mmCIF file with all atom_site columns, C-alpha atoms in Angstrom:
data_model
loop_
_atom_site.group_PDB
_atom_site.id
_atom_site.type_symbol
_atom_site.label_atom_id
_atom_site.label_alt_id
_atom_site.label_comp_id
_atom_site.label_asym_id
_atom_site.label_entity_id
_atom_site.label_seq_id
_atom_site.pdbx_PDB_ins_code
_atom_site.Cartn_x
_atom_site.Cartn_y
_atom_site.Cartn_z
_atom_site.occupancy
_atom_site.B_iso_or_equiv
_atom_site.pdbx_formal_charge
_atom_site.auth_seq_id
_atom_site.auth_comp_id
_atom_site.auth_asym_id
_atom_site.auth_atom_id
_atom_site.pdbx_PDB_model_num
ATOM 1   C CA . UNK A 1 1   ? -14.075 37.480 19.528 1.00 66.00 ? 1   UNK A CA 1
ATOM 2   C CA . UNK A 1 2   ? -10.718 39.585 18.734 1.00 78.00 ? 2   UNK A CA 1
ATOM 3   C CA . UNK A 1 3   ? -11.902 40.015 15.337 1.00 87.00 ? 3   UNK A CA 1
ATOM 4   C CA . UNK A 1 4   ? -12.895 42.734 13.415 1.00 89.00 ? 4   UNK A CA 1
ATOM 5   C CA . UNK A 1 5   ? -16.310 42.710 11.540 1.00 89.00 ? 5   UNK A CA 1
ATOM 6   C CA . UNK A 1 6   ? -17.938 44.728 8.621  1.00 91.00 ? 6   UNK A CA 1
ATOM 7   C CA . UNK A 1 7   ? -21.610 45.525 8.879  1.00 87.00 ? 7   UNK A CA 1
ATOM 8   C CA . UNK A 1 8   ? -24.345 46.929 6.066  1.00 87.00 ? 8   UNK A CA 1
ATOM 9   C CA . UNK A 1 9   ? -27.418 47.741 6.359  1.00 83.00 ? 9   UNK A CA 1
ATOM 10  C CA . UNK A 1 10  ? -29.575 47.589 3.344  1.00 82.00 ? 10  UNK A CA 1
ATOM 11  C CA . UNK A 1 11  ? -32.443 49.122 5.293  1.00 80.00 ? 11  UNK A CA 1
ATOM 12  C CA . UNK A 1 12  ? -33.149 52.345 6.821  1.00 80.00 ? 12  UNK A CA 1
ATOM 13  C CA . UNK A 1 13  ? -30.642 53.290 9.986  1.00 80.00 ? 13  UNK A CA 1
ATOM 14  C CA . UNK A 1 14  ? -32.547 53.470 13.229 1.00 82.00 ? 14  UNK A CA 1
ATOM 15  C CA . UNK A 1 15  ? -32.125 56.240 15.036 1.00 83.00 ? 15  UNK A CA 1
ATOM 16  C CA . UNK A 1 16  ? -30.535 54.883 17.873 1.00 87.00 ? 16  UNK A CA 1
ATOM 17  C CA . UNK A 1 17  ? -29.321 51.500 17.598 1.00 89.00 ? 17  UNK A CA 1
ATOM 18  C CA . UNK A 1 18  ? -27.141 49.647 20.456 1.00 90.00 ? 18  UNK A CA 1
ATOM 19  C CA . UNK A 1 19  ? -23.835 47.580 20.103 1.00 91.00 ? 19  UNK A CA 1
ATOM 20  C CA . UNK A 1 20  ? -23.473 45.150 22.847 1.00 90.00 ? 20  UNK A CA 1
ATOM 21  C CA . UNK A 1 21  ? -20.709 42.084 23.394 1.00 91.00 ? 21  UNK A CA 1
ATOM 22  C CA . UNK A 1 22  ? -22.089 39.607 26.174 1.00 91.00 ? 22  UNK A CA 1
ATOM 23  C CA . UNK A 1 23  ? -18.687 38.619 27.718 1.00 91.00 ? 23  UNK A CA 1
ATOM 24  C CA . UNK A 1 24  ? -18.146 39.112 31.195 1.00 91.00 ? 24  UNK A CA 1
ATOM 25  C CA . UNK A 1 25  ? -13.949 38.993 29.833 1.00 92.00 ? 25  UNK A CA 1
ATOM 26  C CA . UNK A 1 26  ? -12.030 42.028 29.461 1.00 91.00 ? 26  UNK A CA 1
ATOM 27  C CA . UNK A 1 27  ? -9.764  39.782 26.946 1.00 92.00 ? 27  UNK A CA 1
ATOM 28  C CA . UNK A 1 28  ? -12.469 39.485 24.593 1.00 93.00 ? 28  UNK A CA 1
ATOM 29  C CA . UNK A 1 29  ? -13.306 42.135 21.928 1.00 93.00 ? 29  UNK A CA 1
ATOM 30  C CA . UNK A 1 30  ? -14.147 43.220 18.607 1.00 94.00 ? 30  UNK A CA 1
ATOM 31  C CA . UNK A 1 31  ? -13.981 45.838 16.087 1.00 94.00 ? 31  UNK A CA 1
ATOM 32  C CA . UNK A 1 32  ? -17.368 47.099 14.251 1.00 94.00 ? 32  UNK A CA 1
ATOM 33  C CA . UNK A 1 33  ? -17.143 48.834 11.201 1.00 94.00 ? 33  UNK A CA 1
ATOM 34  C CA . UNK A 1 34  ? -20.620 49.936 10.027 1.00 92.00 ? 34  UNK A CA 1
ATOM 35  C CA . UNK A 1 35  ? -20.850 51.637 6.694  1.00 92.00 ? 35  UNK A CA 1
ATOM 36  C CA . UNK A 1 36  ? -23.622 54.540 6.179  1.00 87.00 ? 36  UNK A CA 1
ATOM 37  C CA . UNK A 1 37  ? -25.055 54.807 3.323  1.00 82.00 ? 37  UNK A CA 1
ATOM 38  C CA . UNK A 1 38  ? -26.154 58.657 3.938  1.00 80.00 ? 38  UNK A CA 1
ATOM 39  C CA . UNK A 1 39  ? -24.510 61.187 5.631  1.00 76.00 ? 39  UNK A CA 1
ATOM 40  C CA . UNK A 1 40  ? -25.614 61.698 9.374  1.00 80.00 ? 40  UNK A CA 1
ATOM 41  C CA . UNK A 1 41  ? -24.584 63.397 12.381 1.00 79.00 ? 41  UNK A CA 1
ATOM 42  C CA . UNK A 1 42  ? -23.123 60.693 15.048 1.00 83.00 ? 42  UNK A CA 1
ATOM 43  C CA . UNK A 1 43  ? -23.223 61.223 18.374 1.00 85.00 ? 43  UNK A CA 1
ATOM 44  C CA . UNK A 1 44  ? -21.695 58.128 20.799 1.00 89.00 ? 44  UNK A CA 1
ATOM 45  C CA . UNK A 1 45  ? -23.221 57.356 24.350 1.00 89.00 ? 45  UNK A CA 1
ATOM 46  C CA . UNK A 1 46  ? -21.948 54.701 27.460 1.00 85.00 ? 46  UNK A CA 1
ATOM 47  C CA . UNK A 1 47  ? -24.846 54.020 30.428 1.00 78.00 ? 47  UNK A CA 1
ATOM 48  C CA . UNK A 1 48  ? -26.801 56.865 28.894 1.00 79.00 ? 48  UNK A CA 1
ATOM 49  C CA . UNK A 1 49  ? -24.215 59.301 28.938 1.00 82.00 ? 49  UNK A CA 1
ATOM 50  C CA . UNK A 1 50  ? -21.979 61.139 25.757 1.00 83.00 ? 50  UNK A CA 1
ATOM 51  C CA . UNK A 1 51  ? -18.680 60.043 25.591 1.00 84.00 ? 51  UNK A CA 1
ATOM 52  C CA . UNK A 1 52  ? -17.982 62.598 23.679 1.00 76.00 ? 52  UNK A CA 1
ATOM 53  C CA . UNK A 1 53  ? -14.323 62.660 21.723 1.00 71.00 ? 53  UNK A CA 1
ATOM 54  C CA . UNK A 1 54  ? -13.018 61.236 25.014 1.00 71.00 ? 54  UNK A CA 1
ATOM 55  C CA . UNK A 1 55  ? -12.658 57.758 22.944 1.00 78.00 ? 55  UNK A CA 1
ATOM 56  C CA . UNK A 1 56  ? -12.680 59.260 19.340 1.00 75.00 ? 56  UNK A CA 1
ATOM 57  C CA . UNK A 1 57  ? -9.392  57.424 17.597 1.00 72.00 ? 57  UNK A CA 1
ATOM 58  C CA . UNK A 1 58  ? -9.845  60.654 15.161 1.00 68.00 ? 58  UNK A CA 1
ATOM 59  C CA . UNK A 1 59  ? -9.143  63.144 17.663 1.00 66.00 ? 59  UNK A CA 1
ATOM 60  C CA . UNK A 1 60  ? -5.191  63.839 17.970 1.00 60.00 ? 60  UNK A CA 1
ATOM 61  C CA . UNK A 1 61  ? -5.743  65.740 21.172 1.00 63.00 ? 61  UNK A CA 1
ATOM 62  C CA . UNK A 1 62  ? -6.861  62.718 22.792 1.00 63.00 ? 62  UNK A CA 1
ATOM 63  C CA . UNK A 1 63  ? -5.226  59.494 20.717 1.00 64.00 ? 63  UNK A CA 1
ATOM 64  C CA . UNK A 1 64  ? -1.680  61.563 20.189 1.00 58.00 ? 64  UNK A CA 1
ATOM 65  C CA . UNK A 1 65  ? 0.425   59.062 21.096 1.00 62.00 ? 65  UNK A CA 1
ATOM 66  C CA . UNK A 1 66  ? -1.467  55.995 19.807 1.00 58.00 ? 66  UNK A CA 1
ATOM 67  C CA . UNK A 1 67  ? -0.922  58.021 16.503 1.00 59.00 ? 67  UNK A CA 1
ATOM 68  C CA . UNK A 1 68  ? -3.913  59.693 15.804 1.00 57.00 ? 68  UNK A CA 1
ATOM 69  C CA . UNK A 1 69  ? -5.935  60.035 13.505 1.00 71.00 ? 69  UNK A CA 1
ATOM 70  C CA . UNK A 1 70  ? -5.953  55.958 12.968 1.00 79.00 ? 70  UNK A CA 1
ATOM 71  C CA . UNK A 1 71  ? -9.102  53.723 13.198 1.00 84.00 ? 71  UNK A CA 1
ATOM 72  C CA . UNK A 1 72  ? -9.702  51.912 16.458 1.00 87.00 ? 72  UNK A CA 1
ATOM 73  C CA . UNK A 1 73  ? -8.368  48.639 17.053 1.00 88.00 ? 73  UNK A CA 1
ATOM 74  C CA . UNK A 1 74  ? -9.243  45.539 18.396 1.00 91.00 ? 74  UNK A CA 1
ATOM 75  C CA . UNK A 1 75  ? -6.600  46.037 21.810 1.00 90.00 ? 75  UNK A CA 1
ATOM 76  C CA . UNK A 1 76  ? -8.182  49.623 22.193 1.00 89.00 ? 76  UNK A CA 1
ATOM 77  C CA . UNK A 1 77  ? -10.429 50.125 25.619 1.00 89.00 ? 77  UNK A CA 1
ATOM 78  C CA . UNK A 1 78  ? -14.258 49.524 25.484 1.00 90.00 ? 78  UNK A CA 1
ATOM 79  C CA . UNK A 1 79  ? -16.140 52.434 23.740 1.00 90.00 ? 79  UNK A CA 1
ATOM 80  C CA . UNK A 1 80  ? -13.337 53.414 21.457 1.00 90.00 ? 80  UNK A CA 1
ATOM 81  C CA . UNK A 1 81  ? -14.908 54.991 18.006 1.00 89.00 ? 81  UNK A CA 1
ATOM 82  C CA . UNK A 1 82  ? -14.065 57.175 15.069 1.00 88.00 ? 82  UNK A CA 1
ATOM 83  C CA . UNK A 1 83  ? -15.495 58.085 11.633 1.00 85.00 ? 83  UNK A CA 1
ATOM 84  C CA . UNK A 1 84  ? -13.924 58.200 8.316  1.00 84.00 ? 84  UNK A CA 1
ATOM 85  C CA . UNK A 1 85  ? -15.743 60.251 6.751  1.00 78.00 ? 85  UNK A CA 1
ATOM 86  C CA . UNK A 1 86  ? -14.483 59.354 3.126  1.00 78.00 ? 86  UNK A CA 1
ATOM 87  C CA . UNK A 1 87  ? -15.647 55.863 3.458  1.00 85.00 ? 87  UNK A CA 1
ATOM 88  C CA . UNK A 1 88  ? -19.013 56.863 5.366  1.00 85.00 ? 88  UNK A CA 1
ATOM 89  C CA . UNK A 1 89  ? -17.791 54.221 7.582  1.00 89.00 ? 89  UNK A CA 1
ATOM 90  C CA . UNK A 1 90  ? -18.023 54.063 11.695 1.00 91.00 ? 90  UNK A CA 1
ATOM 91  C CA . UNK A 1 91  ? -15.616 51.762 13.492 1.00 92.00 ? 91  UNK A CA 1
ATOM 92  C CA . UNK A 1 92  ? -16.086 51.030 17.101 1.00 93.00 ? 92  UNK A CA 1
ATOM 93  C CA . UNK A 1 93  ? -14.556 48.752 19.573 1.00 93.00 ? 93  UNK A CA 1
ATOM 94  C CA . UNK A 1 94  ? -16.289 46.282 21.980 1.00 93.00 ? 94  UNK A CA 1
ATOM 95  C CA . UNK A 1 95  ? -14.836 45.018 25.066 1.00 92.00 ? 95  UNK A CA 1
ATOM 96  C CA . UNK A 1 96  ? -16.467 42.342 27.498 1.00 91.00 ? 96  UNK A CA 1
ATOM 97  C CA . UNK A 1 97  ? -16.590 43.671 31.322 1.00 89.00 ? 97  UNK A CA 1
ATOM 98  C CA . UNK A 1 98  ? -17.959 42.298 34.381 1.00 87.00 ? 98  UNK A CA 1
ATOM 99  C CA . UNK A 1 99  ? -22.086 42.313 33.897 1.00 83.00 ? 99  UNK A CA 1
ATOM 100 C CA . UNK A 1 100 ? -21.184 42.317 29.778 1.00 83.00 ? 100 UNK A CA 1
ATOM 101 C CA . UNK A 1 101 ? -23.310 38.875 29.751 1.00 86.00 ? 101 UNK A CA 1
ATOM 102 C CA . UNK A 1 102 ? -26.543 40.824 30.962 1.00 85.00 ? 102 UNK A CA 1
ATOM 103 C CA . UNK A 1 103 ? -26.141 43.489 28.518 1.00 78.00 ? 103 UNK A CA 1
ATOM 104 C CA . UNK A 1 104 ? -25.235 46.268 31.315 1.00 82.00 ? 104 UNK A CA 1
ATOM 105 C CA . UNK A 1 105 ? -21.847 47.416 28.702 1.00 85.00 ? 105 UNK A CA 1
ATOM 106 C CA . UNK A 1 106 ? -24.154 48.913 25.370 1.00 88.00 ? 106 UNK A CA 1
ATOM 107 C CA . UNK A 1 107 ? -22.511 51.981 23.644 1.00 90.00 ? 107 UNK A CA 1
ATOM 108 C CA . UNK A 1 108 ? -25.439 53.649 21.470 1.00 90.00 ? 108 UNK A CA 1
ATOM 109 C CA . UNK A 1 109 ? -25.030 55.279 18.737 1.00 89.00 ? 109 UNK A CA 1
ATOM 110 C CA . UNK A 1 110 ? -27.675 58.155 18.111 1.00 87.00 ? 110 UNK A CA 1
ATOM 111 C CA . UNK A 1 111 ? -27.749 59.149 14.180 1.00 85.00 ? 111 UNK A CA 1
ATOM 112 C CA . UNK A 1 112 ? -29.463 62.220 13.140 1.00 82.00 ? 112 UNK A CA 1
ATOM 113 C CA . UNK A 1 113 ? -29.955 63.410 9.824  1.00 82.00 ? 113 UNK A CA 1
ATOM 114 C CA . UNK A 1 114 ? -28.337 66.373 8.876  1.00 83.00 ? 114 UNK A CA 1
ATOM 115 C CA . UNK A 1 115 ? -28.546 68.774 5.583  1.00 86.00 ? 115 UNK A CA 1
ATOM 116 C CA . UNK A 1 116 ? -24.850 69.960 4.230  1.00 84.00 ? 116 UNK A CA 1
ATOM 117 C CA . UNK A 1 117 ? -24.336 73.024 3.109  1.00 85.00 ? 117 UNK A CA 1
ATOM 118 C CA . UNK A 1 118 ? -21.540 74.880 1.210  1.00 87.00 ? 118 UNK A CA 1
ATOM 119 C CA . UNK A 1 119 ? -20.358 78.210 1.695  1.00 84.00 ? 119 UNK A CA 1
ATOM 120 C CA . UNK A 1 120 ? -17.709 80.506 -0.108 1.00 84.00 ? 120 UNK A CA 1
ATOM 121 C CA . UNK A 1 121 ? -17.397 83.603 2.469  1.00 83.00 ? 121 UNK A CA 1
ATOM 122 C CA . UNK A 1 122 ? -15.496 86.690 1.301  1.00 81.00 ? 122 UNK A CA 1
ATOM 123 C CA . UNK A 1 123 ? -13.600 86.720 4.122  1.00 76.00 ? 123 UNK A CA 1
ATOM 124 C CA . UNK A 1 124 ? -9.718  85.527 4.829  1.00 74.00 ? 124 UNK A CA 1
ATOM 125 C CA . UNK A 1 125 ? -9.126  82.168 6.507  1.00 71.00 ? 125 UNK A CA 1
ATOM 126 C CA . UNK A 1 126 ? -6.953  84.296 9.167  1.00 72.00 ? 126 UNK A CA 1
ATOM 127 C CA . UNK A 1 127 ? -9.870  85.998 9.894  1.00 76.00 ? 127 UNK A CA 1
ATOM 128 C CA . UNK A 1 128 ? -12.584 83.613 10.289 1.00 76.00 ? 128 UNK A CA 1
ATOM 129 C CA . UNK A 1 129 ? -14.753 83.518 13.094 1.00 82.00 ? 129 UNK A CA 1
ATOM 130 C CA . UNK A 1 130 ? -16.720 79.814 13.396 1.00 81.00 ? 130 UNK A CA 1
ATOM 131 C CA . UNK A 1 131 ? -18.826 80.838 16.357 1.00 85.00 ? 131 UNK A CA 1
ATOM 132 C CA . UNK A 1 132 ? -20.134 83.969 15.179 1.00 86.00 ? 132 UNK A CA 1
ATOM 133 C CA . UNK A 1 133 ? -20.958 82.270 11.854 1.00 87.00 ? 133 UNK A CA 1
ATOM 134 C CA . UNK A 1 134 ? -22.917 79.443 13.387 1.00 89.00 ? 134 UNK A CA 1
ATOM 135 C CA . UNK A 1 135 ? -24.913 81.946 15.770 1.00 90.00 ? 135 UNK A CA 1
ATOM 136 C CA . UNK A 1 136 ? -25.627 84.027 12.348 1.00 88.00 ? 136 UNK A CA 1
ATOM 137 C CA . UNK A 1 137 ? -26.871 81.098 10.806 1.00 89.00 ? 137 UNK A CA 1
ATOM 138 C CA . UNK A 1 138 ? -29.098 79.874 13.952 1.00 90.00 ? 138 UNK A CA 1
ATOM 139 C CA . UNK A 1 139 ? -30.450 83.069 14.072 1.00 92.00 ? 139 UNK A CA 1
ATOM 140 C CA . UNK A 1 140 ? -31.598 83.735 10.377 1.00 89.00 ? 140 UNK A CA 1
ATOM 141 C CA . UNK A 1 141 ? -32.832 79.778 9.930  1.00 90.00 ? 141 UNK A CA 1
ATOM 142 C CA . UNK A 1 142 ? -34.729 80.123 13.582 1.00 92.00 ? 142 UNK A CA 1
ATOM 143 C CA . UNK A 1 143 ? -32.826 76.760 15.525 1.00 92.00 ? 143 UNK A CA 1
ATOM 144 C CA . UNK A 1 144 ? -30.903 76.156 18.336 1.00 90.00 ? 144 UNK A CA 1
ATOM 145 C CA . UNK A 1 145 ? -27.328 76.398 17.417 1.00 90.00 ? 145 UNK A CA 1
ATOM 146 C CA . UNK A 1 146 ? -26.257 73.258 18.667 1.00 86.00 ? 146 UNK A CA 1
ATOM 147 C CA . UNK A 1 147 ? -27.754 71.494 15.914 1.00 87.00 ? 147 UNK A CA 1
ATOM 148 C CA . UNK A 1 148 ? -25.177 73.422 13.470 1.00 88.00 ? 148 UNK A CA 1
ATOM 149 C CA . UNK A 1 149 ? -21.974 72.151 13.126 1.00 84.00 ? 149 UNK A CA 1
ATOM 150 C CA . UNK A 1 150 ? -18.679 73.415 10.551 1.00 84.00 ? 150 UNK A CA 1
ATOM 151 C CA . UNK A 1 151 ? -17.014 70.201 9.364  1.00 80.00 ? 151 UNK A CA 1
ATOM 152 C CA . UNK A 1 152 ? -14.534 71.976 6.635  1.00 80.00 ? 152 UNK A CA 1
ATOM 153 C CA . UNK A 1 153 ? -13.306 75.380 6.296  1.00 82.00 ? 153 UNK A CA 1
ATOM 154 C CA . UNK A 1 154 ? -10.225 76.181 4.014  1.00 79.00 ? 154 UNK A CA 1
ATOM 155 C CA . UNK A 1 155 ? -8.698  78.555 1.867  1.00 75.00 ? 155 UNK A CA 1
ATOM 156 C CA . UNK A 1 156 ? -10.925 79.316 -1.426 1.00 69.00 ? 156 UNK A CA 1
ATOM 157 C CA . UNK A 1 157 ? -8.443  78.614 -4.542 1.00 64.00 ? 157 UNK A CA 1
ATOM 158 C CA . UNK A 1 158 ? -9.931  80.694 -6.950 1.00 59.00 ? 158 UNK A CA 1
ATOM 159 C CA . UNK A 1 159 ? -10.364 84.180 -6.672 1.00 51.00 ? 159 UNK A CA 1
ATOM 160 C CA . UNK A 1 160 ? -13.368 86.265 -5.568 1.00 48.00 ? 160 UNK A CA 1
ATOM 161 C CA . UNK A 1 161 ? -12.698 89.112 -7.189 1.00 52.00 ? 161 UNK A CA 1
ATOM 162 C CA . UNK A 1 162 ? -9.162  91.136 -8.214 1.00 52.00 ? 162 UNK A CA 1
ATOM 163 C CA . UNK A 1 163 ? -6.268  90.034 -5.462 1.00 54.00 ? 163 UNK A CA 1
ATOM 164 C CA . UNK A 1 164 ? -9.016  88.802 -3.178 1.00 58.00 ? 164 UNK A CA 1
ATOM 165 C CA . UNK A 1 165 ? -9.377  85.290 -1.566 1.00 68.00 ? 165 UNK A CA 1
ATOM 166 C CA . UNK A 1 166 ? -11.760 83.463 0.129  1.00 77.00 ? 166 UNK A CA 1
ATOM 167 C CA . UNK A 1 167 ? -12.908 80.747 2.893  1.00 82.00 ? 167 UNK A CA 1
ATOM 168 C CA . UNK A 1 168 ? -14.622 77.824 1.802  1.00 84.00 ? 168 UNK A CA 1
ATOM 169 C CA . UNK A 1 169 ? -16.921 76.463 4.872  1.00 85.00 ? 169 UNK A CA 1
ATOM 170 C CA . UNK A 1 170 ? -18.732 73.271 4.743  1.00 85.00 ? 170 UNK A CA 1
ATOM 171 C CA . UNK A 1 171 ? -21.542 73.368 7.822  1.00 87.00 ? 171 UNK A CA 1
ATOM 172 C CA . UNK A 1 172 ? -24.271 70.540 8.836  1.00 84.00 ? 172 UNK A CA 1
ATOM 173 C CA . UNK A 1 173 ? -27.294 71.140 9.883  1.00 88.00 ? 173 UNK A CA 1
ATOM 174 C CA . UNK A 1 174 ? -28.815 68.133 12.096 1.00 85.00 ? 174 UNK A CA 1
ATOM 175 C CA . UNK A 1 175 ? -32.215 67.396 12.608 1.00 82.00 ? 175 UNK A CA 1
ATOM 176 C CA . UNK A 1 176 ? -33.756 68.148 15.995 1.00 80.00 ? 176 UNK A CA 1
ATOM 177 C CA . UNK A 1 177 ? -33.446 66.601 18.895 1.00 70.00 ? 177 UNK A CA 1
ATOM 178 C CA . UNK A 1 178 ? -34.582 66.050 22.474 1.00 66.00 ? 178 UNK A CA 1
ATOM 179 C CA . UNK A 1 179 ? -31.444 66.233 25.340 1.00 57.00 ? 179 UNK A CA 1
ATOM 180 C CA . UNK A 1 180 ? -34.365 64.637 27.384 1.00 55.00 ? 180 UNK A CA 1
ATOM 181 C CA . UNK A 1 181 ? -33.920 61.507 24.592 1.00 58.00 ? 181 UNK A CA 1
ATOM 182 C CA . UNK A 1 182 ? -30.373 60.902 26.285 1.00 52.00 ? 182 UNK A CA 1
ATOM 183 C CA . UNK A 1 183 ? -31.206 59.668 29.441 1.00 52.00 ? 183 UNK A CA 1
ATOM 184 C CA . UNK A 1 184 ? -33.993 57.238 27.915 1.00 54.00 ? 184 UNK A CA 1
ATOM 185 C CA . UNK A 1 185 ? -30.831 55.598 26.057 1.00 51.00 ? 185 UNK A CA 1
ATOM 186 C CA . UNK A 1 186 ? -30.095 53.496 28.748 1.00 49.00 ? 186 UNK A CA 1
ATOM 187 C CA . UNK A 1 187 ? -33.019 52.176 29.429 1.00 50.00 ? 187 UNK A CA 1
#
């Protein structure tokens, strides 16, 4: 306990696959870091409910002044992830609670598979419009849009054509899923 611990998995990811620590003490934790071999899309869940970027290290909206981005540590709160996506590595934090010892504290982490794609648009950066793109996209591949997500867009370096620049947009595409599949997480 208090230390920080590297996993790989030289099999197949499950789906869903649950982190527990059975302490019933809040002073005892650890810090997972799970490396993925392939790319998928994480989504992080507490008693069968998203936690959403609520505990995402990454996010700077959320972790500004615990210096975000940064990786979570070992003092953060129970529940704490992020994802670095350079070193296909997810870090999470553990932290015992009353009813840890009976298993009642899991965090779940759901993995989907997801297809990247790569996309030079003709259009400014200024000018983007992320929504409309991802409802575009829904529409002509026939799937709900929250399965599409853009994780890059930036200003295309070379030129398009004379005096004109581009957007570079890097979108995932996750495999379906069932909402219905949350509440079962718990279980």
């Amino acid at each position: 306990v208090g230390e920080e611990l590297d996993l790989t998995l030289f099999v197949s990811h499950p789906k869903n696959q649950r982190f527990v620590l059975f302490s019933d003490e809040p002073s005892e934790a650890v810090r997972i870091a799970l490396f993925l071999s392939q790319p998928f899309r994480l989504d992080v869940f507490r008693n069968g409910a998203s936690i959403g970027s609520a505990f995402d290290s990454s996010d700077a909206a959320n972790f500004a002044a615990a210096g975000a981005p940064r990786l979570p540590q070992v003092t953060d709160a129970h529940g704490t992830y992020a994802f670095d996506p350079q070193a296909r590595t997810f870090y999470l934090t553990l932290r015992g609670a009353p009813g840890g010892r009976s298993g009642s504290t899991e965090v779940v982490l759901r993995m989907l598979m997801v297809v990247q794609l790569s996309l030079t648009l003709s259009v400014p950066q200024a000018e983007f419009d992320g929504a409309n793109l991802i409802a575009n996209l829904a529409l002509l591949l026939s799937i709900d849009p929250k399965r599409i997500r853009i994780v890059q867009v930036q200003l295309e370096r070379r030129r398009l054509s004379a005096g004109a620049n581009g957007t570079s947009v890097q979108v995932q595409i996750s495999e379906d899923f069932d909402d219905a599949e949350v509440g079962m997480l718990s279980q």
